[in-house]
PDB file of N, CA, C and O in Angstrom:
ATOM      1  N   UNK A   1     -36.720-159.157  84.095  1.00  0.00           N
ATOM      2  CA  UNK A   1     -37.528-159.629  84.075  1.00  0.00           C
ATOM      3  C   UNK A   1     -38.258-160.830  84.672  1.00  0.00           C
ATOM      4  O   UNK A   1     -37.310-160.931  85.779  1.00  0.00           O
ATOM      5  N   UNK A   2     -39.925-159.815  84.995  1.00  0.00           N
ATOM      6  CA  UNK A   2     -40.869-161.034  85.346  1.00  0.00           C
ATOM      7  C   UNK A   2     -40.787-162.159  85.389  1.00  0.00           C
ATOM      8  O   UNK A   2     -40.968-162.676  84.082  1.00  0.00           O
ATOM      9  N   UNK A   3     -41.308-162.925  86.546  1.00  0.00           N
ATOM     10  CA  UNK A   3     -41.949-164.350  86.062  1.00  0.00           C
ATOM     11  C   UNK A   3     -42.918-164.097  86.637  1.00  0.00           C
ATOM     12  O   UNK A   3     -43.922-163.428  86.573  1.00  0.00           O
ATOM     13  N   UNK A   4     -43.938-165.512  85.065  1.00  0.00           N
ATOM     14  CA  UNK A   4     -44.996-166.181  85.268  1.00  0.00           C
ATOM     15  C   UNK A   4     -45.247-167.365  85.691  1.00  0.00           C
ATOM     16  O   UNK A   4     -44.877-168.004  85.395  1.00  0.00           O
ATOM     17  N   UNK A   5     -46.985-167.203  86.483  1.00  0.00           N
ATOM     18  CA  UNK A   5     -47.016-168.675  86.823  1.00  0.00           C
ATOM     19  C   UNK A   5     -48.164-168.813  85.802  1.00  0.00           C
ATOM     20  O   UNK A   5     -48.632-168.278  84.826  1.00  0.00           O
ATOM     21  N   UNK A   6     -48.109-171.140  86.066  1.00  0.00           N
ATOM     22  CA  UNK A   6     -48.712-170.896  85.317  1.00  0.00           C
ATOM     23  C   UNK A   6     -49.093-172.668  85.411  1.00  0.00           C
ATOM     24  O   UNK A   6     -48.294-173.159  87.099  1.00  0.00           O
ATOM     25  N   UNK A   7     -50.569-172.841  85.601  1.00  0.00           N
ATOM     26  CA  UNK A   7     -50.790-174.086  85.983  1.00  0.00           C
ATOM     27  C   UNK A   7     -50.163-175.634  86.223  1.00  0.00           C
ATOM     28  O   UNK A   7     -49.575-174.996  85.575  1.00  0.00           O
ATOM     29  N   UNK A   8     -49.975-176.107  87.103  1.00  0.00           N
ATOM     30  CA  UNK A   8     -49.209-177.727  87.024  1.00  0.00           C
ATOM     31  C   UNK A   8     -49.655-177.685  85.616  1.00  0.00           C
ATOM     32  O   UNK A   8     -48.655-178.650  85.126  1.00  0.00           O
ATOM     33  N   UNK A   9     -51.078-177.818  85.335  1.00  0.00           N
ATOM     34  CA  UNK A   9     -51.638-179.172  84.006  1.00  0.00           C
ATOM     35  C   UNK A   9     -50.576-178.779  83.207  1.00  0.00           C
ATOM     36  O   UNK A   9     -50.037-179.173  82.400  1.00  0.00           O
ATOM     37  N   UNK A  10     -50.866-177.027  82.921  1.00  0.00           N
ATOM     38  CA  UNK A  10     -50.276-176.872  81.468  1.00  0.00           C
ATOM     39  C   UNK A  10     -48.662-177.403  81.826  1.00  0.00           C
ATOM     40  O   UNK A  10     -48.460-177.287  80.112  1.00  0.00           O
ATOM     41  N   UNK A  11     -47.927-177.025  82.769  1.00  0.00           N
ATOM     42  CA  UNK A  11     -45.720-177.189  82.834  1.00  0.00           C
ATOM     43  C   UNK A  11     -45.886-178.679  82.679  1.00  0.00           C
ATOM     44  O   UNK A  11     -45.416-179.333  81.559  1.00  0.00           O
ATOM     45  N   UNK A  12     -47.092-179.578  82.661  1.00  0.00           N
ATOM     46  CA  UNK A  12     -47.173-180.718  82.854  1.00  0.00           C
ATOM     47  C   UNK A  12     -47.393-181.383  81.549  1.00  0.00           C
ATOM     48  O   UNK A  12     -47.243-182.090  80.209  1.00  0.00           O
ATOM     49  N   UNK A  13     -47.952-181.145  80.793  1.00  0.00           N
ATOM     50  CA  UNK A  13     -48.117-181.582  79.516  1.00  0.00           C
ATOM     51  C   UNK A  13     -47.852-180.523  78.153  1.00  0.00           C
ATOM     52  O   UNK A  13     -46.681-181.339  77.510  1.00  0.00           O
ATOM     53  N   UNK A  14     -47.156-179.088  78.725  1.00  0.00           N
ATOM     54  CA  UNK A  14     -45.804-178.899  78.016  1.00  0.00           C
ATOM     55  C   UNK A  14     -44.956-179.429  78.234  1.00  0.00           C
ATOM     56  O   UNK A  14     -43.752-180.164  77.220  1.00  0.00           O
ATOM     57  N   UNK A  15     -44.432-180.183  79.060  1.00  0.00           N
ATOM     58  CA  UNK A  15     -43.399-181.413  79.528  1.00  0.00           C
ATOM     59  C   UNK A  15     -43.486-182.874  78.609  1.00  0.00           C
ATOM     60  O   UNK A  15     -42.233-183.537  77.931  1.00  0.00           O
ATOM     61  N   UNK A  16     -44.758-183.008  78.461  1.00  0.00           N
ATOM     62  CA  UNK A  16     -45.501-184.378  77.861  1.00  0.00           C
ATOM     63  C   UNK A  16     -45.310-183.820  75.803  1.00  0.00           C
ATOM     64  O   UNK A  16     -44.184-184.950  75.557  1.00  0.00           O
ATOM     65  N   UNK A  17     -45.317-182.643  75.968  1.00  0.00           N
ATOM     66  CA  UNK A  17     -45.152-182.748  74.647  1.00  0.00           C
ATOM     67  C   UNK A  17     -43.970-182.669  74.408  1.00  0.00           C
ATOM     68  O   UNK A  17     -43.185-182.912  72.802  1.00  0.00           O
ATOM     69  N   UNK A  18     -43.446-181.439  74.674  1.00  0.00           N
ATOM     70  CA  UNK A  18     -42.136-181.339  74.846  1.00  0.00           C
ATOM     71  C   UNK A  18     -40.919-182.560  75.119  1.00  0.00           C
ATOM     72  O   UNK A  18     -39.926-183.090  73.953  1.00  0.00           O
ATOM     73  N   UNK A  19     -41.048-183.745  75.950  1.00  0.00           N
ATOM     74  CA  UNK A  19     -39.759-184.128  76.278  1.00  0.00           C
ATOM     75  C   UNK A  19     -40.911-185.736  76.066  1.00  0.00           C
ATOM     76  O   UNK A  19     -39.377-186.390  75.193  1.00  0.00           O
ATOM     77  N   UNK A  20     -41.680-186.433  75.998  1.00  0.00           N
ATOM     78  CA  UNK A  20     -42.341-187.889  75.084  1.00  0.00           C
ATOM     79  C   UNK A  20     -42.838-187.469  73.545  1.00  0.00           C
ATOM     80  O   UNK A  20     -42.857-188.295  73.778  1.00  0.00           O
ATOM     81  N   UNK A  21     -43.101-185.585  74.011  1.00  0.00           N
ATOM     82  CA  UNK A  21     -43.383-186.019  71.856  1.00  0.00           C
ATOM     83  C   UNK A  21     -45.481-186.411  71.884  1.00  0.00           C
ATOM     84  O   UNK A  21     -45.633-186.137  71.008  1.00  0.00           O
ATOM     85  N   UNK A  22     -45.440-185.811  72.232  1.00  0.00           N
ATOM     86  CA  UNK A  22     -47.076-186.082  72.763  1.00  0.00           C
ATOM     87  C   UNK A  22     -47.917-185.016  72.043  1.00  0.00           C
ATOM     88  O   UNK A  22     -48.479-183.935  72.616  1.00  0.00           O
ATOM     89  N   UNK A  23     -47.912-185.636  70.777  1.00  0.00           N
ATOM     90  CA  UNK A  23     -48.308-184.713  70.183  1.00  0.00           C
ATOM     91  C   UNK A  23     -49.786-183.711  70.132  1.00  0.00           C
ATOM     92  O   UNK A  23     -50.773-182.913  69.171  1.00  0.00           O
ATOM     93  N   UNK A  24     -50.780-184.455  70.821  1.00  0.00           N
ATOM     94  CA  UNK A  24     -52.015-184.525  71.506  1.00  0.00           C
ATOM     95  C   UNK A  24     -52.370-183.734  71.843  1.00  0.00           C
ATOM     96  O   UNK A  24     -53.848-183.072  71.716  1.00  0.00           O
ATOM     97  N   UNK A  25     -51.430-183.235  72.733  1.00  0.00           N
ATOM     98  CA  UNK A  25     -51.584-182.506  73.460  1.00  0.00           C
ATOM     99  C   UNK A  25     -51.249-180.416  72.933  1.00  0.00           C
ATOM    100  O   UNK A  25     -51.765-179.787  74.274  1.00  0.00           O
ATOM    101  N   UNK A  26     -51.262-179.822  72.151  1.00  0.00           N
ATOM    102  CA  UNK A  26     -51.255-178.995  70.937  1.00  0.00           C
ATOM    103  C   UNK A  26     -52.169-178.580  71.089  1.00  0.00           C
ATOM    104  O   UNK A  26     -51.743-177.199  71.935  1.00  0.00           O
ATOM    105  N   UNK A  27     -52.818-178.962  70.629  1.00  0.00           N
ATOM    106  CA  UNK A  27     -54.422-177.904  71.198  1.00  0.00           C
ATOM    107  C   UNK A  27     -55.049-177.151  72.522  1.00  0.00           C
ATOM    108  O   UNK A  27     -54.982-176.733  72.522  1.00  0.00           O
ATOM    109  N   UNK A  28     -54.652-178.050  72.785  1.00  0.00           N
ATOM    110  CA  UNK A  28     -54.693-177.753  74.840  1.00  0.00           C
ATOM    111  C   UNK A  28     -53.973-176.940  74.559  1.00  0.00           C
ATOM    112  O   UNK A  28     -53.680-175.683  75.977  1.00  0.00           O
ATOM    113  N   UNK A  29     -53.098-177.213  74.929  1.00  0.00           N
ATOM    114  CA  UNK A  29     -51.486-176.269  75.153  1.00  0.00           C
ATOM    115  C   UNK A  29     -51.691-174.998  74.558  1.00  0.00           C
ATOM    116  O   UNK A  29     -51.493-174.235  75.438  1.00  0.00           O
ATOM    117  N   UNK A  30     -52.005-175.248  73.049  1.00  0.00           N
ATOM    118  CA  UNK A  30     -52.530-174.025  72.980  1.00  0.00           C
ATOM    119  C   UNK A  30     -53.699-172.956  73.535  1.00  0.00           C
ATOM    120  O   UNK A  30     -53.277-171.730  73.701  1.00  0.00           O
ATOM    121  N   UNK A  31     -53.917-173.769  73.549  1.00  0.00           N
ATOM    122  CA  UNK A  31     -55.644-173.082  73.695  1.00  0.00           C
ATOM    123  C   UNK A  31     -55.304-172.338  75.914  1.00  0.00           C
ATOM    124  O   UNK A  31     -55.228-171.445  75.760  1.00  0.00           O
ATOM    125  N   UNK A  32     -55.064-173.075  76.207  1.00  0.00           N
ATOM    126  CA  UNK A  32     -54.525-173.099  78.172  1.00  0.00           C
ATOM    127  C   UNK A  32     -53.345-171.916  78.008  1.00  0.00           C
ATOM    128  O   UNK A  32     -53.627-170.644  78.115  1.00  0.00           O
ATOM    129  N   UNK A  33     -51.792-171.128  77.494  1.00  0.00           N
ATOM    130  CA  UNK A  33     -51.431-170.545  76.635  1.00  0.00           C
ATOM    131  C   UNK A  33     -51.932-169.481  75.768  1.00  0.00           C
ATOM    132  O   UNK A  33     -50.623-168.498  76.467  1.00  0.00           O
ATOM    133  N   UNK A  34     -52.571-169.236  74.785  1.00  0.00           N
ATOM    134  CA  UNK A  34     -53.791-168.261  75.124  1.00  0.00           C
ATOM    135  C   UNK A  34     -54.506-167.077  75.717  1.00  0.00           C
ATOM    136  O   UNK A  34     -54.293-166.358  76.329  1.00  0.00           O
ATOM    137  N   UNK A  35     -54.965-168.489  76.396  1.00  0.00           N
ATOM    138  CA  UNK A  35     -56.119-167.974  78.297  1.00  0.00           C
ATOM    139  C   UNK A  35     -54.501-167.661  78.190  1.00  0.00           C
ATOM    140  O   UNK A  35     -55.219-165.915  79.207  1.00  0.00           O
ATOM    141  N   UNK A  36     -53.413-167.392  79.015  1.00  0.00           N
ATOM    142  CA  UNK A  36     -52.509-166.544  79.844  1.00  0.00           C
ATOM    143  C   UNK A  36     -52.160-166.337  79.405  1.00  0.00           C
ATOM    144  O   UNK A  36     -52.081-164.452  79.901  1.00  0.00           O
ATOM    145  N   UNK A  37     -51.313-165.785  77.874  1.00  0.00           N
ATOM    146  CA  UNK A  37     -51.820-164.512  77.370  1.00  0.00           C
ATOM    147  C   UNK A  37     -52.496-163.385  77.213  1.00  0.00           C
ATOM    148  O   UNK A  37     -51.926-161.772  77.403  1.00  0.00           O
ATOM    149  N   UNK A  38     -53.585-163.625  77.617  1.00  0.00           N
ATOM    150  CA  UNK A  38     -54.544-162.758  77.177  1.00  0.00           C
ATOM    151  C   UNK A  38     -54.911-162.637  78.843  1.00  0.00           C
ATOM    152  O   UNK A  38     -54.947-161.007  78.898  1.00  0.00           O
ATOM    153  N   UNK A  39     -54.710-163.472  80.150  1.00  0.00           N
ATOM    154  CA  UNK A  39     -54.208-162.374  81.000  1.00  0.00           C
ATOM    155  C   UNK A  39     -53.585-162.398  81.715  1.00  0.00           C
ATOM    156  O   UNK A  39     -53.029-160.818  82.174  1.00  0.00           O
ATOM    157  N   UNK A  40     -51.692-162.058  80.641  1.00  0.00           N
ATOM    158  CA  UNK A  40     -51.135-161.006  81.555  1.00  0.00           C
ATOM    159  C   UNK A  40     -51.409-159.383  80.418  1.00  0.00           C
ATOM    160  O   UNK A  40     -51.109-158.883  81.409  1.00  0.00           O
ATOM    161  N   UNK A  41     -52.105-159.895  79.577  1.00  0.00           N
ATOM    162  CA  UNK A  41     -52.323-158.581  79.193  1.00  0.00           C
ATOM    163  C   UNK A  41     -52.910-157.409  80.258  1.00  0.00           C
ATOM    164  O   UNK A  41     -53.609-155.989  79.804  1.00  0.00           O
ATOM    165  N   UNK A  42     -54.320-158.040  80.051  1.00  0.00           N
ATOM    166  CA  UNK A  42     -55.201-157.244  80.452  1.00  0.00           C
ATOM    167  C   UNK A  42     -54.523-157.059  81.731  1.00  0.00           C
ATOM    168  O   UNK A  42     -55.379-155.662  82.542  1.00  0.00           O
ATOM    169  N   UNK A  43     -53.744-157.998  82.683  1.00  0.00           N
ATOM    170  CA  UNK A  43     -53.777-157.625  83.305  1.00  0.00           C
ATOM    171  C   UNK A  43     -51.886-156.037  83.519  1.00  0.00           C
ATOM    172  O   UNK A  43     -52.439-154.938  83.994  1.00  0.00           O
ATOM    173  N   UNK A  44     -51.450-156.263  82.674  1.00  0.00           N
ATOM    174  CA  UNK A  44     -50.874-155.110  82.156  1.00  0.00           C
ATOM    175  C   UNK A  44     -52.013-153.629  81.958  1.00  0.00           C
ATOM    176  O   UNK A  44     -51.542-152.928  82.341  1.00  0.00           O
ATOM    177  N   UNK A  45     -52.052-153.972  80.961  1.00  0.00           N
ATOM    178  CA  UNK A  45     -52.883-152.696  80.963  1.00  0.00           C
ATOM    179  C   UNK A  45     -54.175-151.934  82.481  1.00  0.00           C
ATOM    180  O   UNK A  45     -54.281-151.019  82.221  1.00  0.00           O
ATOM    181  N   UNK A  46     -54.267-153.482  82.294  1.00  0.00           N
ATOM    182  CA  UNK A  46     -54.967-152.264  84.774  1.00  0.00           C
ATOM    183  C   UNK A  46     -54.047-151.678  85.318  1.00  0.00           C
ATOM    184  O   UNK A  46     -54.447-151.064  85.970  1.00  0.00           O
ATOM    185  N   UNK A  47     -52.511-152.461  85.429  1.00  0.00           N
ATOM    186  CA  UNK A  47     -51.053-152.279  85.169  1.00  0.00           C
ATOM    187  C   UNK A  47     -51.477-150.280  85.590  1.00  0.00           C
ATOM    188  O   UNK A  47     -51.055-149.447  85.806  1.00  0.00           O
ATOM    189  N   UNK A  48     -51.646-150.343  83.876  1.00  0.00           N
ATOM    190  CA  UNK A  48     -51.317-149.320  83.809  1.00  0.00           C
ATOM    191  C   UNK A  48     -52.342-147.836  83.690  1.00  0.00           C
ATOM    192  O   UNK A  48     -51.927-146.951  83.681  1.00  0.00           O
ATOM    193  N   UNK A  49     -53.639-148.614  84.159  1.00  0.00           N
ATOM    194  CA  UNK A  49     -54.494-147.872  84.407  1.00  0.00           C
ATOM    195  C   UNK A  49     -54.548-147.322  85.660  1.00  0.00           C
ATOM    196  O   UNK A  49     -54.727-146.336  85.749  1.00  0.00           O
ATOM    197  N   UNK A  50     -53.707-148.241  87.240  1.00  0.00           N
ATOM    198  CA  UNK A  50     -53.754-147.623  87.407  1.00  0.00           C
ATOM    199  C   UNK A  50     -52.085-146.728  87.866  1.00  0.00           C
ATOM    200  O   UNK A  50     -52.652-146.035  89.288  1.00  0.00           O
ATOM    201  N   UNK A  51     -51.849-146.697  87.342  1.00  0.00           N
ATOM    202  CA  UNK A  51     -50.255-146.145  87.171  1.00  0.00           C
ATOM    203  C   UNK A  51     -50.556-144.780  86.446  1.00  0.00           C
ATOM    204  O   UNK A  51     -49.072-144.828  86.819  1.00  0.00           O
ATOM    205  N   UNK A  52     -50.855-144.873  85.143  1.00  0.00           N
ATOM    206  CA  UNK A  52     -50.361-143.504  84.951  1.00  0.00           C
ATOM    207  C   UNK A  52     -50.701-142.612  85.581  1.00  0.00           C
ATOM    208  O   UNK A  52     -50.972-142.132  86.360  1.00  0.00           O
ATOM    209  N   UNK A  53     -49.720-141.616  85.122  1.00  0.00           N
ATOM    210  CA  UNK A  53     -49.278-140.242  85.189  1.00  0.00           C
ATOM    211  C   UNK A  53     -50.688-139.445  85.151  1.00  0.00           C
ATOM    212  O   UNK A  53     -50.112-138.082  85.992  1.00  0.00           O
ATOM    213  N   UNK A  54     -50.781-139.097  83.459  1.00  0.00           N
ATOM    214  CA  UNK A  54     -52.228-138.074  83.487  1.00  0.00           C
ATOM    215  C   UNK A  54     -53.349-139.189  83.275  1.00  0.00           C
ATOM    216  O   UNK A  54     -53.536-140.125  83.078  1.00  0.00           O
ATOM    217  N   UNK A  55     -53.587-137.685  83.523  1.00  0.00           N
ATOM    218  CA  UNK A  55     -55.677-138.387  83.589  1.00  0.00           C
ATOM    219  C   UNK A  55     -55.809-138.625  82.294  1.00  0.00           C
ATOM    220  O   UNK A  55     -57.027-139.607  82.437  1.00  0.00           O
ATOM    221  N   UNK A  56     -55.603-138.268  81.406  1.00  0.00           N
ATOM    222  CA  UNK A  56     -56.033-139.398  79.390  1.00  0.00           C
ATOM    223  C   UNK A  56     -55.416-140.586  79.660  1.00  0.00           C
ATOM    224  O   UNK A  56     -56.179-140.884  79.001  1.00  0.00           O
ATOM    225  N   UNK A  57     -54.127-140.197  79.639  1.00  0.00           N
ATOM    226  CA  UNK A  57     -53.679-142.447  79.899  1.00  0.00           C
ATOM    227  C   UNK A  57     -54.626-143.186  80.760  1.00  0.00           C
ATOM    228  O   UNK A  57     -54.987-144.080  80.200  1.00  0.00           O
ATOM    229  N   UNK A  58     -55.152-142.587  81.884  1.00  0.00           N
ATOM    230  CA  UNK A  58     -55.643-143.396  82.790  1.00  0.00           C
ATOM    231  C   UNK A  58     -57.168-143.315  81.951  1.00  0.00           C
ATOM    232  O   UNK A  58     -56.950-144.736  82.540  1.00  0.00           O
ATOM    233  N   UNK A  59     -57.449-142.602  81.582  1.00  0.00           N
ATOM    234  CA  UNK A  59     -58.551-142.644  80.336  1.00  0.00           C
ATOM    235  C   UNK A  59     -58.885-144.202  79.169  1.00  0.00           C
ATOM    236  O   UNK A  59     -59.450-145.011  79.903  1.00  0.00           O
ATOM    237  N   UNK A  60     -57.542-143.413  79.094  1.00  0.00           N
ATOM    238  CA  UNK A  60     -57.050-144.214  77.555  1.00  0.00           C
ATOM    239  C   UNK A  60     -57.094-146.121  77.909  1.00  0.00           C
ATOM    240  O   UNK A  60     -57.782-146.903  77.535  1.00  0.00           O
ATOM    241  N   UNK A  61     -56.094-146.215  78.834  1.00  0.00           N
ATOM    242  CA  UNK A  61     -55.908-147.511  80.022  1.00  0.00           C
ATOM    243  C   UNK A  61     -57.927-147.763  79.553  1.00  0.00           C
ATOM    244  O   UNK A  61     -57.371-149.111  79.997  1.00  0.00           O
ATOM    245  N   UNK A  62     -57.649-147.427  80.656  1.00  0.00           N
ATOM    246  CA  UNK A  62     -59.296-147.893  81.287  1.00  0.00           C
ATOM    247  C   UNK A  62     -60.835-148.307  80.040  1.00  0.00           C
ATOM    248  O   UNK A  62     -61.197-148.910  80.199  1.00  0.00           O
ATOM    249  N   UNK A  63     -60.258-147.631  78.762  1.00  0.00           N
ATOM    250  CA  UNK A  63     -61.119-147.544  77.975  1.00  0.00           C
ATOM    251  C   UNK A  63     -60.876-149.230  77.111  1.00  0.00           C
ATOM    252  O   UNK A  63     -61.363-149.765  76.632  1.00  0.00           O
ATOM    253  N   UNK A  64     -59.270-148.977  77.186  1.00  0.00           N
ATOM    254  CA  UNK A  64     -58.836-150.896  76.859  1.00  0.00           C
ATOM    255  C   UNK A  64     -58.701-151.649  77.746  1.00  0.00           C
ATOM    256  O   UNK A  64     -59.046-152.459  76.831  1.00  0.00           O
ATOM    257  N   UNK A  65     -59.221-151.338  78.342  1.00  0.00           N
ATOM    258  CA  UNK A  65     -59.679-152.469  79.594  1.00  0.00           C
ATOM    259  C   UNK A  65     -60.851-153.465  79.436  1.00  0.00           C
ATOM    260  O   UNK A  65     -60.651-154.377  79.469  1.00  0.00           O
ATOM    261  N   UNK A  66     -61.714-152.594  80.049  1.00  0.00           N
ATOM    262  CA  UNK A  66     -63.038-152.412  79.963  1.00  0.00           C
ATOM    263  C   UNK A  66     -63.710-153.046  78.310  1.00  0.00           C
ATOM    264  O   UNK A  66     -64.621-154.007  78.016  1.00  0.00           O
ATOM    265  N   UNK A  67     -62.336-152.347  76.757  1.00  0.00           N
ATOM    266  CA  UNK A  67     -63.109-153.413  75.872  1.00  0.00           C
ATOM    267  C   UNK A  67     -62.471-154.537  75.649  1.00  0.00           C
ATOM    268  O   UNK A  67     -63.474-155.390  74.517  1.00  0.00           O
ATOM    269  N   UNK A  68     -61.113-154.567  76.157  1.00  0.00           N
ATOM    270  CA  UNK A  68     -60.502-156.007  76.146  1.00  0.00           C
ATOM    271  C   UNK A  68     -62.029-157.433  76.628  1.00  0.00           C
ATOM    272  O   UNK A  68     -61.321-158.465  76.663  1.00  0.00           O
ATOM    273  N   UNK A  69     -62.016-156.826  78.170  1.00  0.00           N
ATOM    274  CA  UNK A  69     -63.102-157.303  79.027  1.00  0.00           C
ATOM    275  C   UNK A  69     -64.383-158.315  78.883  1.00  0.00           C
ATOM    276  O   UNK A  69     -65.558-158.564  79.192  1.00  0.00           O
ATOM    277  N   UNK A  70     -64.254-156.813  77.662  1.00  0.00           N
ATOM    278  CA  UNK A  70     -66.097-157.228  76.402  1.00  0.00           C
ATOM    279  C   UNK A  70     -67.206-156.306  77.410  1.00  0.00           C
ATOM    280  O   UNK A  70     -68.707-156.625  76.219  1.00  0.00           O
ATOM    281  N   UNK A  71     -66.766-155.236  77.986  1.00  0.00           N
ATOM    282  CA  UNK A  71     -67.791-154.492  78.844  1.00  0.00           C
ATOM    283  C   UNK A  71     -68.815-153.566  77.634  1.00  0.00           C
ATOM    284  O   UNK A  71     -68.259-153.017  77.228  1.00  0.00           O
ATOM    285  N   UNK A  72     -70.000-153.784  77.978  1.00  0.00           N
ATOM    286  CA  UNK A  72     -70.852-152.474  76.222  1.00  0.00           C
ATOM    287  C   UNK A  72     -70.746-151.966  77.400  1.00  0.00           C
ATOM    288  O   UNK A  72     -71.098-151.374  78.331  1.00  0.00           O
ATOM    289  N   UNK A  73     -71.080-150.663  76.608  1.00  0.00           N
ATOM    290  CA  UNK A  73     -70.622-149.228  76.983  1.00  0.00           C
ATOM    291  C   UNK A  73     -72.027-149.135  77.492  1.00  0.00           C
ATOM    292  O   UNK A  73     -71.621-147.976  78.006  1.00  0.00           O
ATOM    293  N   UNK A  74     -73.404-149.541  77.835  1.00  0.00           N
ATOM    294  CA  UNK A  74     -73.808-148.989  78.100  1.00  0.00           C
ATOM    295  C   UNK A  74     -73.240-150.013  80.174  1.00  0.00           C
ATOM    296  O   UNK A  74     -74.005-148.662  80.820  1.00  0.00           O
ATOM    297  N   UNK A  75     -72.548-150.069  79.824  1.00  0.00           N
ATOM    298  CA  UNK A  75     -72.570-150.342  81.265  1.00  0.00           C
ATOM    299  C   UNK A  75     -71.295-150.487  81.959  1.00  0.00           C
ATOM    300  O   UNK A  75     -70.658-150.673  83.180  1.00  0.00           O
ATOM    301  N   UNK A  76     -71.117-148.998  81.406  1.00  0.00           N
ATOM    302  CA  UNK A  76     -69.647-148.476  82.050  1.00  0.00           C
ATOM    303  C   UNK A  76     -69.714-147.100  82.900  1.00  0.00           C
ATOM    304  O   UNK A  76     -71.140-146.896  82.558  1.00  0.00           O
ATOM    305  N   UNK A  77     -68.426-147.422  83.894  1.00  0.00           N
ATOM    306  CA  UNK A  77     -68.971-145.948  84.425  1.00  0.00           C
ATOM    307  C   UNK A  77     -68.592-144.778  84.190  1.00  0.00           C
ATOM    308  O   UNK A  77     -66.693-144.650  83.521  1.00  0.00           O
TER     309      UNK A  77
END
């Protein structure tokens, strides 16, 4: 299993939430974790695009990546 890095701020917020019960940090933790999840998914799709075995798989992954990043159809290569 791979390791994933998180910011020091998120790490400390997670510690404070779980160890000290500081529930007011919950919204910020959820927001940061969702951003991290999006980042991880984008990286996986990009890696799939770069390592795909066939041209069709590569193009499918490229389109999925561009869709997730929000590039308009007219600005794609």
